């Protein structure tokens, strides 16, 4: 059973860079065998897919945010990291780390989410 | 981007009712559609993938159907614990996109 846990700052200032870490936990888990990503949800609003990193290291990004996002993985720590530059108040949201089922675009495991507020 | 439009945005029903939510895609997505349930203050949970496949452990009162651009999510007999917001999501084409959600309340 895979579990995901997000960590990172709860408050960032406008123009700063946000860095979120997702730690995968499971016995015998090799993060090189999973597809993982990030989805966010502004308060009271819908879900928005942000980025994916595939088992082979390929990355995909939301076109509207592509210039601001970087997704990486640290295989030694079983972690996936999302960086988002030039944060703005509209980026205030709960950020979820997700596991995507291989060969299927279904997000079958979610972290609990981490609320990030952008404010000066 | 493929736009996903859910209807209705909110819905009030009684325990035991049959509930139906629709999701329309702005272009052909085949059967590449998933449904999620999100309870207040919680992360979403995958209920149905590939239009009609029930995720393991999900009660059989939940079902999905459709193809191309028009999809339906049904709860056959509404239970109190089904109070949540439901989202459709297409995975035919990146970027993956979600509907705006349908908030289900008990009457």
PDB file of C-alpha atoms in Angstrom:
ATOM      1  CA  UNK A   1       0.000   0.000   0.000  1.00  0.00           C
ATOM      2  CA  UNK A   2       1.514   3.289  -1.148  1.00  0.00           C
ATOM      3  CA  UNK A   3       1.006   6.418   0.933  1.00  0.00           C
ATOM      4  CA  UNK A   4       1.945   9.943  -0.044  1.00  0.00           C
ATOM      5  CA  UNK A   5       2.751  12.858   2.205  1.00  0.00           C
ATOM      6  CA  UNK A   6       3.314  16.430   1.099  1.00  0.00           C
ATOM      7  CA  UNK A   7       5.537  18.856   2.913  1.00  0.00           C
ATOM      8  CA  UNK A   8       6.514  22.446   2.374  1.00  0.00           C
ATOM      9  CA  UNK A   9       5.762  25.993   3.464  1.00  0.00           C
ATOM     10  CA  UNK A  10       2.249  27.057   4.353  1.00  0.00           C
ATOM     11  CA  UNK A  11       2.939  30.701   3.539  1.00  0.00           C
ATOM     12  CA  UNK A  12       4.940  32.199   0.714  1.00  0.00           C
ATOM     13  CA  UNK A  13       5.380  35.800  -0.357  1.00  0.00           C
ATOM     14  CA  UNK A  14       4.460  37.020  -3.826  1.00  0.00           C
ATOM     15  CA  UNK A  15       7.290  36.541  -6.357  1.00  0.00           C
ATOM     16  CA  UNK A  16       8.907  33.836  -4.215  1.00  0.00           C
ATOM     17  CA  UNK A  17       9.500  30.266  -5.369  1.00  0.00           C
ATOM     18  CA  UNK A  18       7.434  27.485  -3.822  1.00  0.00           C
ATOM     19  CA  UNK A  19       9.048  24.109  -3.292  1.00  0.00           C
ATOM     20  CA  UNK A  20       6.887  21.167  -2.271  1.00  0.00           C
ATOM     21  CA  UNK A  21       8.100  17.682  -1.485  1.00  0.00           C
ATOM     22  CA  UNK A  22       6.091  14.489  -1.722  1.00  0.00           C
ATOM     23  CA  UNK A  23       7.391  11.424   0.081  1.00  0.00           C
ATOM     24  CA  UNK A  24       6.245   8.030  -1.136  1.00  0.00           C
ATOM     25  CA  UNK A  25       6.032   5.327   1.480  1.00  0.00           C
ATOM     26  CA  UNK A  26       5.548   1.644   0.836  1.00  0.00           C
ATOM     27  CA  UNK A  27       7.442  -1.541   1.380  1.00  0.00           C
ATOM     28  CA  UNK A  28       9.672  -2.405  -1.561  1.00  0.00           C
ATOM     29  CA  UNK A  29       8.687   0.760  -3.406  1.00  0.00           C
ATOM     30  CA  UNK A  30      10.963   1.964  -6.145  1.00  0.00           C
ATOM     31  CA  UNK A  31       9.959   5.437  -7.251  1.00  0.00           C
ATOM     32  CA  UNK A  32      11.472   4.677 -10.651  1.00  0.00           C
ATOM     33  CA  UNK A  33       8.526   2.371 -11.200  1.00  0.00           C
ATOM     34  CA  UNK A  34       5.771   4.926 -10.602  1.00  0.00           C
ATOM     35  CA  UNK A  35       4.177   7.851 -12.365  1.00  0.00           C
ATOM     36  CA  UNK A  36       3.600  10.761  -9.993  1.00  0.00           C
ATOM     37  CA  UNK A  37       2.346  14.291 -10.170  1.00  0.00           C
ATOM     38  CA  UNK A  38       0.759  17.327  -8.596  1.00  0.00           C
ATOM     39  CA  UNK A  39      -2.765  18.703  -8.637  1.00  0.00           C
ATOM     40  CA  UNK A  40      -3.984  21.835  -6.903  1.00  0.00           C
ATOM     41  CA  UNK A  41      -7.304  23.177  -5.710  1.00  0.00           C
ATOM     42  CA  UNK A  42      -7.926  26.828  -4.834  1.00  0.00           C
ATOM     43  CA  UNK A  43     -10.333  27.296  -1.917  1.00  0.00           C
ATOM     44  CA  UNK A  44     -13.871  26.444  -3.012  1.00  0.00           C
ATOM     45  CA  UNK A  45     -12.801  25.763  -6.585  1.00  0.00           C
ATOM     46  CA  UNK A  46     -12.153  22.844  -8.895  1.00  0.00           C
ATOM     47  CA  UNK A  47      -9.121  20.635  -9.301  1.00  0.00           C
ATOM     48  CA  UNK A  48      -6.306  21.672 -11.635  1.00  0.00           C
ATOM     49  CA  UNK A  49      -3.640  19.284 -12.900  1.00  0.00           C
ATOM     50  CA  UNK A  50      -0.146  20.798 -12.744  1.00  0.00           C
ATOM     51  CA  UNK A  51       2.609  18.347 -13.613  1.00  0.00           C
ATOM     52  CA  UNK A  52       3.595  14.712 -14.063  1.00  0.00           C
ATOM     53  CA  UNK A  53       6.849  12.831 -13.904  1.00  0.00           C
ATOM     54  CA  UNK A  54       6.777   9.384 -15.423  1.00  0.00           C
ATOM     55  CA  UNK A  55       8.575   6.282 -14.235  1.00  0.00           C
ATOM     56  CA  UNK A  56      11.213   6.852 -16.920  1.00  0.00           C
ATOM     57  CA  UNK A  57      11.836  10.459 -15.882  1.00  0.00           C
ATOM     58  CA  UNK A  58       9.846  12.154 -18.636  1.00  0.00           C
ATOM     59  CA  UNK A  59       8.034  15.271 -17.483  1.00  0.00           C
ATOM     60  CA  UNK A  60       4.790  16.872 -18.539  1.00  0.00           C
ATOM     61  CA  UNK A  61       3.386  20.229 -17.470  1.00  0.00           C
ATOM     62  CA  UNK A  62       0.204  22.230 -17.654  1.00  0.00           C
ATOM     63  CA  UNK A  63       0.765  24.540 -20.636  1.00  0.00           C
ATOM     64  CA  UNK A  64      -0.586  27.536 -18.751  1.00  0.00           C
ATOM     65  CA  UNK A  65       2.024  27.072 -15.993  1.00  0.00           C
ATOM     66  CA  UNK A  66       4.814  25.373 -17.882  1.00  0.00           C
ATOM     67  CA  UNK A  67       7.268  28.262 -17.643  1.00  0.00           C
ATOM     68  CA  UNK A  68       6.947  28.344 -13.852  1.00  0.00           C
ATOM     69  CA  UNK A  69       6.980  24.641 -12.969  1.00  0.00           C
ATOM     70  CA  UNK A  70       9.672  22.056 -12.481  1.00  0.00           C
ATOM     71  CA  UNK A  71       9.030  18.508 -11.296  1.00  0.00           C
ATOM     72  CA  UNK A  72      11.847  16.218 -10.250  1.00  0.00           C
ATOM     73  CA  UNK A  73      12.353  13.039  -8.314  1.00  0.00           C
ATOM     74  CA  UNK A  74      14.926  11.950  -5.764  1.00  0.00           C
ATOM     75  CA  UNK A  75      15.114   8.205  -6.045  1.00  0.00           C
ATOM     76  CA  UNK A  76      17.352   7.848  -3.001  1.00  0.00           C
ATOM     77  CA  UNK A  77      14.628   9.364  -0.819  1.00  0.00           C
ATOM     78  CA  UNK A  78      11.554   8.155  -2.749  1.00  0.00           C
ATOM     79  CA  UNK A  79      10.496  11.763  -3.162  1.00  0.00           C
ATOM     80  CA  UNK A  80       8.938  13.879  -5.885  1.00  0.00           C
ATOM     81  CA  UNK A  81       9.555  17.612  -5.756  1.00  0.00           C
ATOM     82  CA  UNK A  82       7.565  20.416  -7.360  1.00  0.00           C
ATOM     83  CA  UNK A  83       8.943  23.911  -7.760  1.00  0.00           C
ATOM     84  CA  UNK A  84       6.791  26.833  -8.816  1.00  0.00           C
ATOM     85  CA  UNK A  85       8.413  30.192  -9.425  1.00  0.00           C
ATOM     86  CA  UNK A  86       7.049  33.713  -9.193  1.00  0.00           C
ATOM     87  CA  UNK A  87       4.188  32.868  -6.846  1.00  0.00           C
ATOM     88  CA  UNK A  88       1.102  35.070  -6.880  1.00  0.00           C
ATOM     89  CA  UNK A  89      -1.972  35.363  -4.681  1.00  0.00           C
ATOM     90  CA  UNK A  90      -3.965  33.396  -7.277  1.00  0.00           C
ATOM     91  CA  UNK A  91      -1.701  30.426  -6.570  1.00  0.00           C
ATOM     92  CA  UNK A  92      -3.181  30.112  -3.087  1.00  0.00           C
ATOM     93  CA  UNK A  93      -4.480  26.556  -3.006  1.00  0.00           C
ATOM     94  CA  UNK A  94      -4.255  23.104  -1.543  1.00  0.00           C
ATOM     95  CA  UNK A  95      -1.561  21.203  -3.408  1.00  0.00           C
ATOM     96  CA  UNK A  96      -1.959  17.450  -3.732  1.00  0.00           C
ATOM     97  CA  UNK A  97       0.681  14.917  -4.599  1.00  0.00           C
ATOM     98  CA  UNK A  98      -0.778  12.080  -6.639  1.00  0.00           C
ATOM     99  CA  UNK A  99       0.133   8.632  -7.910  1.00  0.00           C
ATOM    100  CA  UNK A 100      -1.004   7.969 -11.461  1.00  0.00           C
ATOM    101  CA  UNK A 101      -1.774   4.425 -12.404  1.00  0.00           C
ATOM    102  CA  UNK A 102       0.570   3.286 -15.135  1.00  0.00           C
ATOM    103  CA  UNK A 103      -0.898   3.254 -18.671  1.00  0.00           C
ATOM    104  CA  UNK A 104      -3.997   4.928 -17.307  1.00  0.00           C
ATOM    105  CA  UNK A 105      -4.655   8.570 -16.597  1.00  0.00           C
ATOM    106  CA  UNK A 106      -6.260   7.831 -13.274  1.00  0.00           C
ATOM    107  CA  UNK A 107      -4.964   9.324 -10.051  1.00  0.00           C
ATOM    108  CA  UNK A 108      -5.582   6.436  -7.717  1.00  0.00           C
ATOM    109  CA  UNK A 109      -3.625   7.533  -4.675  1.00  0.00           C
ATOM    110  CA  UNK A 110      -3.612  11.059  -3.226  1.00  0.00           C
ATOM    111  CA  UNK A 111      -1.704  12.712  -0.459  1.00  0.00           C
ATOM    112  CA  UNK A 112      -3.655  14.539   2.224  1.00  0.00           C
ATOM    113  CA  UNK A 113      -2.800  17.835   0.569  1.00  0.00           C
ATOM    114  CA  UNK A 114      -0.945  20.852   1.818  1.00  0.00           C
ATOM    115  CA  UNK A 115      -2.498  24.307   1.930  1.00  0.00           C
ATOM    116  CA  UNK A 116      -0.265  27.054   0.569  1.00  0.00           C
ATOM    117  CA  UNK A 117      -1.197  30.697   1.057  1.00  0.00           C
ATOM    118  CA  UNK A 118       0.441  33.395  -1.001  1.00  0.00           C
ATOM    119  CA  UNK A 119       0.354  36.704   0.800  1.00  0.00           C
ATOM    120  CA  UNK A 120       2.590  39.625   1.573  1.00  0.00           C
TER     121      UNK A 120
ATOM    122  CA  UNK B   1      -7.218  22.167 -23.709  1.00  0.00           C
ATOM    123  CA  UNK B   2     -10.266  19.893 -23.530  1.00  0.00           C
ATOM    124  CA  UNK B   3     -13.029  21.543 -21.516  1.00  0.00           C
ATOM    125  CA  UNK B   4     -15.113  19.348 -19.230  1.00  0.00           C
ATOM    126  CA  UNK B   5     -18.568  20.611 -18.298  1.00  0.00           C
ATOM    127  CA  UNK B   6     -20.503  18.971 -15.485  1.00  0.00           C
ATOM    128  CA  UNK B   7     -24.205  19.291 -14.851  1.00  0.00           C
ATOM    129  CA  UNK B   8     -25.695  20.177 -12.486  1.00  0.00           C
ATOM    130  CA  UNK B   9     -23.280  22.237 -10.400  1.00  0.00           C
ATOM    131  CA  UNK B  10     -25.201  21.299  -7.288  1.00  0.00           C
ATOM    132  CA  UNK B  11     -27.819  18.750  -6.479  1.00  0.00           C
ATOM    133  CA  UNK B  12     -30.075  18.029  -3.528  1.00  0.00           C
ATOM    134  CA  UNK B  13     -31.531  14.545  -3.186  1.00  0.00           C
ATOM    135  CA  UNK B  14     -33.048  12.268  -0.575  1.00  0.00           C
ATOM    136  CA  UNK B  15     -31.561   9.102   0.864  1.00  0.00           C
ATOM    137  CA  UNK B  16     -32.565   6.233  -1.388  1.00  0.00           C
ATOM    138  CA  UNK B  17     -32.858   8.380  -4.505  1.00  0.00           C
ATOM    139  CA  UNK B  18     -31.201   7.614  -7.804  1.00  0.00           C
ATOM    140  CA  UNK B  19     -28.743  10.398  -8.611  1.00  0.00           C
ATOM    141  CA  UNK B  20     -27.300  11.193 -12.020  1.00  0.00           C
ATOM    142  CA  UNK B  21     -24.528  13.621 -12.937  1.00  0.00           C
ATOM    143  CA  UNK B  22     -23.477  14.356 -16.488  1.00  0.00           C
ATOM    144  CA  UNK B  23     -20.132  15.385 -17.886  1.00  0.00           C
ATOM    145  CA  UNK B  24     -19.601  16.703 -21.390  1.00  0.00           C
ATOM    146  CA  UNK B  25     -16.259  17.002 -23.115  1.00  0.00           C
ATOM    147  CA  UNK B  26     -15.497  19.735 -25.636  1.00  0.00           C
ATOM    148  CA  UNK B  27     -14.142  17.115 -28.043  1.00  0.00           C
ATOM    149  CA  UNK B  28     -14.034  13.366 -28.529  1.00  0.00           C
ATOM    150  CA  UNK B  29     -12.270  11.678 -25.595  1.00  0.00           C
ATOM    151  CA  UNK B  30     -13.317   8.117 -26.387  1.00  0.00           C
ATOM    152  CA  UNK B  31     -13.814   6.444 -23.020  1.00  0.00           C
ATOM    153  CA  UNK B  32     -10.887   8.157 -21.331  1.00  0.00           C
ATOM    154  CA  UNK B  33     -12.857   9.501 -18.413  1.00  0.00           C
ATOM    155  CA  UNK B  34     -12.589   9.125 -14.642  1.00  0.00           C
ATOM    156  CA  UNK B  35     -14.821  10.096 -11.737  1.00  0.00           C
ATOM    157  CA  UNK B  36     -13.694  11.218  -8.287  1.00  0.00           C
ATOM    158  CA  UNK B  37     -15.453  11.817  -4.992  1.00  0.00           C
ATOM    159  CA  UNK B  38     -14.241  14.539  -2.651  1.00  0.00           C
ATOM    160  CA  UNK B  39     -15.656  14.768   0.843  1.00  0.00           C
ATOM    161  CA  UNK B  40     -15.320  18.069   2.738  1.00  0.00           C
ATOM    162  CA  UNK B  41     -11.780  18.702   3.910  1.00  0.00           C
ATOM    163  CA  UNK B  42     -10.466  15.529   2.293  1.00  0.00           C
ATOM    164  CA  UNK B  43      -8.482  14.604  -0.780  1.00  0.00           C
ATOM    165  CA  UNK B  44     -10.399  13.308  -3.786  1.00  0.00           C
ATOM    166  CA  UNK B  45     -10.840   9.575  -4.177  1.00  0.00           C
ATOM    167  CA  UNK B  46     -10.948   7.710  -7.469  1.00  0.00           C
ATOM    168  CA  UNK B  47     -14.300   5.973  -7.920  1.00  0.00           C
ATOM    169  CA  UNK B  48     -14.485   5.052 -11.600  1.00  0.00           C
ATOM    170  CA  UNK B  49     -11.845   4.875 -14.320  1.00  0.00           C
ATOM    171  CA  UNK B  50     -12.115   4.357 -18.030  1.00  0.00           C
ATOM    172  CA  UNK B  51     -15.746   5.563 -18.013  1.00  0.00           C
ATOM    173  CA  UNK B  52     -17.273   2.511 -16.382  1.00  0.00           C
ATOM    174  CA  UNK B  53     -14.698   0.556 -14.371  1.00  0.00           C
ATOM    175  CA  UNK B  54     -15.305   0.557 -10.643  1.00  0.00           C
ATOM    176  CA  UNK B  55     -12.205   1.117  -8.548  1.00  0.00           C
ATOM    177  CA  UNK B  56     -11.472  -1.654  -6.051  1.00  0.00           C
ATOM    178  CA  UNK B  57     -13.394  -1.247  -2.822  1.00  0.00           C
ATOM    179  CA  UNK B  58     -15.919   1.212  -4.226  1.00  0.00           C
ATOM    180  CA  UNK B  59     -19.556   0.257  -3.574  1.00  0.00           C
ATOM    181  CA  UNK B  60     -21.478  -1.118  -6.514  1.00  0.00           C
ATOM    182  CA  UNK B  61     -24.168   1.570  -6.202  1.00  0.00           C
ATOM    183  CA  UNK B  62     -21.754   3.804  -8.109  1.00  0.00           C
ATOM    184  CA  UNK B  63     -21.579   3.412 -11.879  1.00  0.00           C
ATOM    185  CA  UNK B  64     -20.530   5.255 -15.004  1.00  0.00           C
ATOM    186  CA  UNK B  65     -21.337   5.165 -18.685  1.00  0.00           C
ATOM    187  CA  UNK B  66     -20.936   7.083 -21.900  1.00  0.00           C
ATOM    188  CA  UNK B  67     -18.452   7.666 -24.691  1.00  0.00           C
ATOM    189  CA  UNK B  68     -17.091  10.259 -27.127  1.00  0.00           C
ATOM    190  CA  UNK B  69     -18.266  13.500 -25.522  1.00  0.00           C
ATOM    191  CA  UNK B  70     -21.155  12.590 -23.204  1.00  0.00           C
ATOM    192  CA  UNK B  71     -20.787  10.743 -19.929  1.00  0.00           C
ATOM    193  CA  UNK B  72     -22.978   9.889 -16.973  1.00  0.00           C
ATOM    194  CA  UNK B  73     -22.230   9.080 -13.351  1.00  0.00           C
ATOM    195  CA  UNK B  74     -24.954   7.404 -11.330  1.00  0.00           C
ATOM    196  CA  UNK B  75     -25.555   6.566  -7.694  1.00  0.00           C
ATOM    197  CA  UNK B  76     -28.307   3.964  -7.741  1.00  0.00           C
ATOM    198  CA  UNK B  77     -29.449   4.400  -4.149  1.00  0.00           C
ATOM    199  CA  UNK B  78     -28.142   7.480  -2.384  1.00  0.00           C
ATOM    200  CA  UNK B  79     -26.636   6.919   1.044  1.00  0.00           C
ATOM    201  CA  UNK B  80     -25.879   9.595   3.669  1.00  0.00           C
ATOM    202  CA  UNK B  81     -22.152   8.987   3.307  1.00  0.00           C
ATOM    203  CA  UNK B  82     -22.310   9.914  -0.392  1.00  0.00           C
ATOM    204  CA  UNK B  83     -22.495  13.583   0.469  1.00  0.00           C
ATOM    205  CA  UNK B  84     -19.544  15.036  -1.406  1.00  0.00           C
ATOM    206  CA  UNK B  85     -18.454  16.885  -4.498  1.00  0.00           C
ATOM    207  CA  UNK B  86     -17.947  14.759  -7.590  1.00  0.00           C
ATOM    208  CA  UNK B  87     -15.527  15.524 -10.406  1.00  0.00           C
ATOM    209  CA  UNK B  88     -15.052  14.082 -13.862  1.00  0.00           C
ATOM    210  CA  UNK B  89     -11.589  14.103 -15.441  1.00  0.00           C
ATOM    211  CA  UNK B  90     -10.440  13.345 -18.981  1.00  0.00           C
ATOM    212  CA  UNK B  91      -7.154  11.669 -19.748  1.00  0.00           C
ATOM    213  CA  UNK B  92      -7.425  11.464 -23.507  1.00  0.00           C
ATOM    214  CA  UNK B  93      -5.102  14.425 -24.054  1.00  0.00           C
ATOM    215  CA  UNK B  94      -2.675  16.376 -21.954  1.00  0.00           C
ATOM    216  CA  UNK B  95      -3.247  18.580 -20.106  1.00  0.00           C
ATOM    217  CA  UNK B  96      -5.541  16.398 -18.043  1.00  0.00           C
ATOM    218  CA  UNK B  97      -8.610  18.458 -17.208  1.00  0.00           C
ATOM    219  CA  UNK B  98     -11.362  18.235 -14.628  1.00  0.00           C
ATOM    220  CA  UNK B  99     -14.959  19.297 -14.606  1.00  0.00           C
ATOM    221  CA  UNK B 100     -15.991  22.099 -12.286  1.00  0.00           C
ATOM    222  CA  UNK B 101     -17.560  19.678  -9.837  1.00  0.00           C
ATOM    223  CA  UNK B 102     -21.051  18.716  -8.710  1.00  0.00           C
ATOM    224  CA  UNK B 103     -21.864  19.285  -5.061  1.00  0.00           C
ATOM    225  CA  UNK B 104     -24.299  16.681  -3.770  1.00  0.00           C
ATOM    226  CA  UNK B 105     -26.355  17.417  -0.691  1.00  0.00           C
ATOM    227  CA  UNK B 106     -29.003  15.523   1.218  1.00  0.00           C
ATOM    228  CA  UNK B 107     -32.504  16.956   1.017  1.00  0.00           C
TER     229      UNK B 107
END
